[in-house]
Amino acid sequence: MIMVSACLVGQNVRYDGNNSLNEKILRLVDEGKAIAVCPEVFGGLSTPRLPAEIENGDGHDVLEGKSKIVDTSGKDVTEEFLNGAYETLNVFKEFQPSMVVLKENSPSCGSSFIYDGTFSGNKIQGVGVTTALLEKNGIQVISEKEFETL
Ligand code: SF4
């Protein structure tokens, strides 16, 4: 069993109401080999929703209270993102997947890159807050791009 981002398997849970379908990962769900999670939906955010980015840092900084997550209206959505991260960790603990594949660049799911907090499309090295929490618990997260190379 592996755990994957819900948007990667065609669920329309992205902020813009769309998905980021990856056929190879979808096949695993169809075969009963993967479980799909969306931390932002777990956190109580609606779909569609305003895009949000981590200000001044990455998910580890958010966990340490050094950074917050805001949407394009300026609303602080850190609590919702944190709630979603902890719920995702609960799902991990329940199912004990052997691998976690999350969507790159997301403020929740990114594992190598995230947007820089200026809503200008610039990316920086860093992880989303769900990935940070999983990593803090000793769980490795890879992106859909890394999964494609396996
Ligand atoms: Fe949900 Fe993560 Fe996909 Fe964003 S990247 S829509 S939080 S599963």
mmCIF file of C-alpha atoms and ligand atoms in Angstrom:
data_model
loop_
_atom_site.group_PDB
_atom_site.id
_atom_site.type_symbol
_atom_site.label_atom_id
_atom_site.label_comp_id
_atom_site.label_asym_id
_atom_site.label_seq_id
_atom_site.Cartn_x
_atom_site.Cartn_y
_atom_site.Cartn_z
ATOM 1 C CA MET A 1 0.000 0.000 0.000
ATOM 2 C CA ILE A 2 1.266 3.473 -0.843
ATOM 3 C CA MET A 3 -0.174 6.869 0.111
ATOM 4 C CA VAL A 4 -0.605 9.467 -2.645
ATOM 5 C CA SER A 5 -1.908 13.005 -3.138
ATOM 6 C CA ALA A 6 -5.574 12.893 -4.141
ATOM 7 C CA CYS A 7 -5.074 15.443 -6.944
ATOM 8 C CA LEU A 8 -2.580 13.033 -8.579
ATOM 9 C CA VAL A 9 -5.291 10.423 -9.022
ATOM 10 C CA GLY A 10 -7.782 12.740 -10.684
ATOM 11 C CA GLN A 11 -9.733 14.024 -7.696
ATOM 12 C CA ASN A 12 -10.678 17.657 -8.273
ATOM 13 C CA VAL A 13 -9.333 18.881 -4.943
ATOM 14 C CA ARG A 14 -6.785 21.436 -6.113
ATOM 15 C CA TYR A 15 -7.303 25.050 -5.086
ATOM 16 C CA ASP A 16 -8.588 25.799 -8.595
ATOM 17 C CA GLY A 17 -11.045 22.898 -8.581
ATOM 18 C CA ASN A 18 -8.933 20.853 -10.996
ATOM 19 C CA ASN A 19 -6.599 17.881 -10.576
ATOM 20 C CA SER A 20 -3.045 16.894 -11.486
ATOM 21 C CA LEU A 21 -3.769 13.436 -12.878
ATOM 22 C CA ASN A 22 -0.891 10.984 -13.150
ATOM 23 C CA GLU A 23 -2.072 7.844 -14.946
ATOM 24 C CA LYS A 24 0.602 5.584 -13.433
ATOM 25 C CA ILE A 25 -0.418 6.546 -9.897
ATOM 26 C CA LEU A 26 -4.133 6.305 -10.715
ATOM 27 C CA ARG A 27 -3.617 2.705 -11.826
ATOM 28 C CA LEU A 28 -2.303 1.868 -8.346
ATOM 29 C CA VAL A 29 -5.483 3.235 -6.782
ATOM 30 C CA ASP A 30 -7.617 1.274 -9.252
ATOM 31 C CA GLU A 31 -5.706 -1.876 -8.308
ATOM 32 C CA GLY A 32 -6.321 -1.214 -4.611
ATOM 33 C CA LYS A 33 -2.623 -0.595 -3.969
ATOM 34 C CA ALA A 34 -2.822 3.105 -3.045
ATOM 35 C CA ILE A 35 -4.776 5.339 -0.731
ATOM 36 C CA ALA A 36 -5.411 8.979 -1.686
ATOM 37 C CA VAL A 37 -5.208 11.915 0.738
ATOM 38 C CA CYS A 38 -5.685 15.669 0.372
ATOM 39 C CA PRO A 39 -4.309 17.496 3.417
ATOM 40 C CA GLU A 40 -5.995 20.781 2.532
ATOM 41 C CA VAL A 41 -9.415 19.154 2.290
ATOM 42 C CA PHE A 42 -8.659 17.270 5.536
ATOM 43 C CA GLY A 43 -7.943 20.670 7.089
ATOM 44 C CA GLY A 44 -11.433 21.897 6.287
ATOM 45 C CA LEU A 45 -10.635 24.123 3.323
ATOM 46 C CA SER A 46 -13.209 24.316 0.562
ATOM 47 C CA THR A 47 -12.638 23.553 -3.093
ATOM 48 C CA PRO A 48 -12.117 25.718 -5.019
ATOM 49 C CA ARG A 49 -10.208 27.970 -2.637
ATOM 50 C CA LEU A 50 -7.804 30.854 -2.964
ATOM 51 C CA PRO A 51 -4.210 29.859 -3.629
ATOM 52 C CA ALA A 52 -2.000 29.933 -0.541
ATOM 53 C CA GLU A 53 1.752 30.038 -0.045
ATOM 54 C CA ILE A 54 4.186 29.770 2.861
ATOM 55 C CA GLU A 55 5.624 33.140 3.830
ATOM 56 C CA ASN A 56 9.333 33.375 4.571
ATOM 57 C CA GLY A 57 10.296 29.744 4.788
ATOM 58 C CA ASP A 58 9.012 26.243 4.280
ATOM 59 C CA GLY A 59 6.892 23.660 6.052
ATOM 60 C CA HIS A 60 9.478 23.016 8.755
ATOM 61 C CA ASP A 61 9.439 26.733 9.624
ATOM 62 C CA VAL A 62 5.632 26.593 9.827
ATOM 63 C CA LEU A 63 5.812 23.640 12.236
ATOM 64 C CA GLU A 64 8.228 25.619 14.388
ATOM 65 C CA GLY A 65 5.943 28.670 14.385
ATOM 66 C CA LYS A 66 8.456 30.753 12.438
ATOM 67 C CA SER A 67 6.371 31.072 9.249
ATOM 68 C CA LYS A 68 2.714 31.243 8.388
ATOM 69 C CA ILE A 69 0.613 30.297 5.389
ATOM 70 C CA VAL A 70 -1.553 32.973 3.797
ATOM 71 C CA ASP A 71 -3.909 33.019 0.834
ATOM 72 C CA THR A 72 -4.071 35.702 -1.835
ATOM 73 C CA SER A 73 -6.594 37.710 0.211
ATOM 74 C CA GLY A 74 -4.069 37.872 3.059
ATOM 75 C CA LYS A 75 -6.041 35.468 5.231
ATOM 76 C CA ASP A 76 -3.932 33.334 7.570
ATOM 77 C CA VAL A 77 -4.763 29.694 6.818
ATOM 78 C CA THR A 78 -1.909 28.168 8.822
ATOM 79 C CA GLU A 79 -4.237 26.403 11.251
ATOM 80 C CA GLU A 80 -6.198 24.683 8.486
ATOM 81 C CA PHE A 81 -2.976 23.540 6.812
ATOM 82 C CA LEU A 82 -1.611 22.235 10.110
ATOM 83 C CA ASN A 83 -4.859 20.401 10.872
ATOM 84 C CA GLY A 84 -4.654 18.770 7.439
ATOM 85 C CA ALA A 85 -1.043 17.775 8.008
ATOM 86 C CA TYR A 86 -1.841 16.097 11.329
ATOM 87 C CA GLU A 87 -4.839 14.279 9.840
ATOM 88 C CA THR A 88 -2.621 13.018 7.015
ATOM 89 C CA LEU A 89 -0.155 11.752 9.621
ATOM 90 C CA ASN A 90 -3.058 9.946 11.331
ATOM 91 C CA VAL A 91 -3.976 8.272 8.050
ATOM 92 C CA PHE A 92 -0.347 7.233 7.590
ATOM 93 C CA LYS A 93 -0.290 5.690 11.059
ATOM 94 C CA GLU A 94 -3.532 3.827 10.391
ATOM 95 C CA PHE A 95 -2.534 2.341 7.034
ATOM 96 C CA GLN A 96 1.273 2.169 7.446
ATOM 97 C CA PRO A 97 1.963 2.645 3.716
ATOM 98 C CA SER A 98 5.345 1.564 2.401
ATOM 99 C CA MET A 99 5.767 4.718 0.312
ATOM 100 C CA VAL A 100 4.368 8.272 0.230
ATOM 101 C CA VAL A 101 4.077 10.110 -3.100
ATOM 102 C CA LEU A 102 2.900 13.712 -2.833
ATOM 103 C CA LYS A 103 2.418 16.493 -5.377
ATOM 104 C CA GLU A 104 5.481 18.653 -5.914
ATOM 105 C CA ASN A 105 5.374 22.454 -5.400
ATOM 106 C CA SER A 106 2.348 22.467 -3.092
ATOM 107 C CA PRO A 107 2.497 24.355 0.247
ATOM 108 C CA SER A 108 1.146 21.118 1.800
ATOM 109 C CA CYS A 109 2.564 18.340 -0.334
ATOM 110 C CA GLY A 110 5.788 19.674 -1.914
ATOM 111 C CA SER A 111 8.874 17.587 -1.125
ATOM 112 C CA SER A 112 11.648 19.448 -2.974
ATOM 113 C CA PHE A 113 10.167 22.745 -4.094
ATOM 114 C CA ILE A 114 7.465 25.168 -2.983
ATOM 115 C CA TYR A 115 6.434 28.644 -4.120
ATOM 116 C CA ASP A 116 8.275 31.453 -2.402
ATOM 117 C CA GLY A 117 5.347 33.196 -0.713
ATOM 118 C CA THR A 118 5.145 36.163 -3.094
ATOM 119 C CA PHE A 119 2.503 34.693 -5.462
ATOM 120 C CA SER A 120 4.785 35.510 -8.372
ATOM 121 C CA GLY A 121 5.378 31.950 -9.565
ATOM 122 C CA ASN A 122 8.902 31.783 -8.149
ATOM 123 C CA LYS A 123 9.878 28.481 -6.566
ATOM 124 C CA ILE A 124 12.385 27.841 -3.802
ATOM 125 C CA GLN A 125 13.837 24.662 -2.365
ATOM 126 C CA GLY A 126 11.735 23.505 0.541
ATOM 127 C CA VAL A 127 8.895 21.264 1.625
ATOM 128 C CA GLY A 128 5.207 21.775 2.271
ATOM 129 C CA VAL A 129 3.841 21.583 5.789
ATOM 130 C CA THR A 130 2.392 18.057 5.486
ATOM 131 C CA THR A 131 5.658 16.764 4.064
ATOM 132 C CA ALA A 132 7.515 18.520 6.881
ATOM 133 C CA LEU A 133 5.362 16.833 9.521
ATOM 134 C CA LEU A 134 5.766 13.412 7.901
ATOM 135 C CA GLU A 135 9.542 13.923 7.648
ATOM 136 C CA LYS A 136 9.658 14.998 11.279
ATOM 137 C CA ASN A 137 8.086 11.624 12.080
ATOM 138 C CA GLY A 138 10.752 9.758 10.128
ATOM 139 C CA ILE A 139 8.630 9.222 7.014
ATOM 140 C CA GLN A 140 10.166 9.731 3.578
ATOM 141 C CA VAL A 141 8.097 11.621 1.000
ATOM 142 C CA ILE A 142 8.822 11.574 -2.731
ATOM 143 C CA SER A 143 7.238 13.583 -5.526
ATOM 144 C CA GLU A 144 5.309 12.279 -8.517
ATOM 145 C CA LYS A 145 8.366 13.147 -10.616
ATOM 146 C CA GLU A 146 10.623 10.955 -8.501
ATOM 147 C CA PHE A 147 7.990 8.199 -8.557
ATOM 148 C CA GLU A 148 8.071 8.234 -12.369
ATOM 149 C CA THR A 149 11.777 7.375 -12.296
ATOM 150 C CA LEU A 150 11.364 4.308 -10.048
HETATM 151 FE FE1 SF4 B 1 -4.545 18.387 -1.910
HETATM 152 FE FE2 SF4 B 1 -1.875 18.089 -1.783
HETATM 153 FE FE3 SF4 B 1 -3.101 17.968 -4.129
HETATM 154 FE FE4 SF4 B 1 -2.917 20.282 -2.842
HETATM 155 S S1 SF4 B 1 -1.228 19.081 -3.700
HETATM 156 S S2 SF4 B 1 -4.742 19.463 -3.865
HETATM 157 S S3 SF4 B 1 -3.125 19.603 -0.711
HETATM 158 S S4 SF4 B 1 -3.402 16.556 -2.422
#
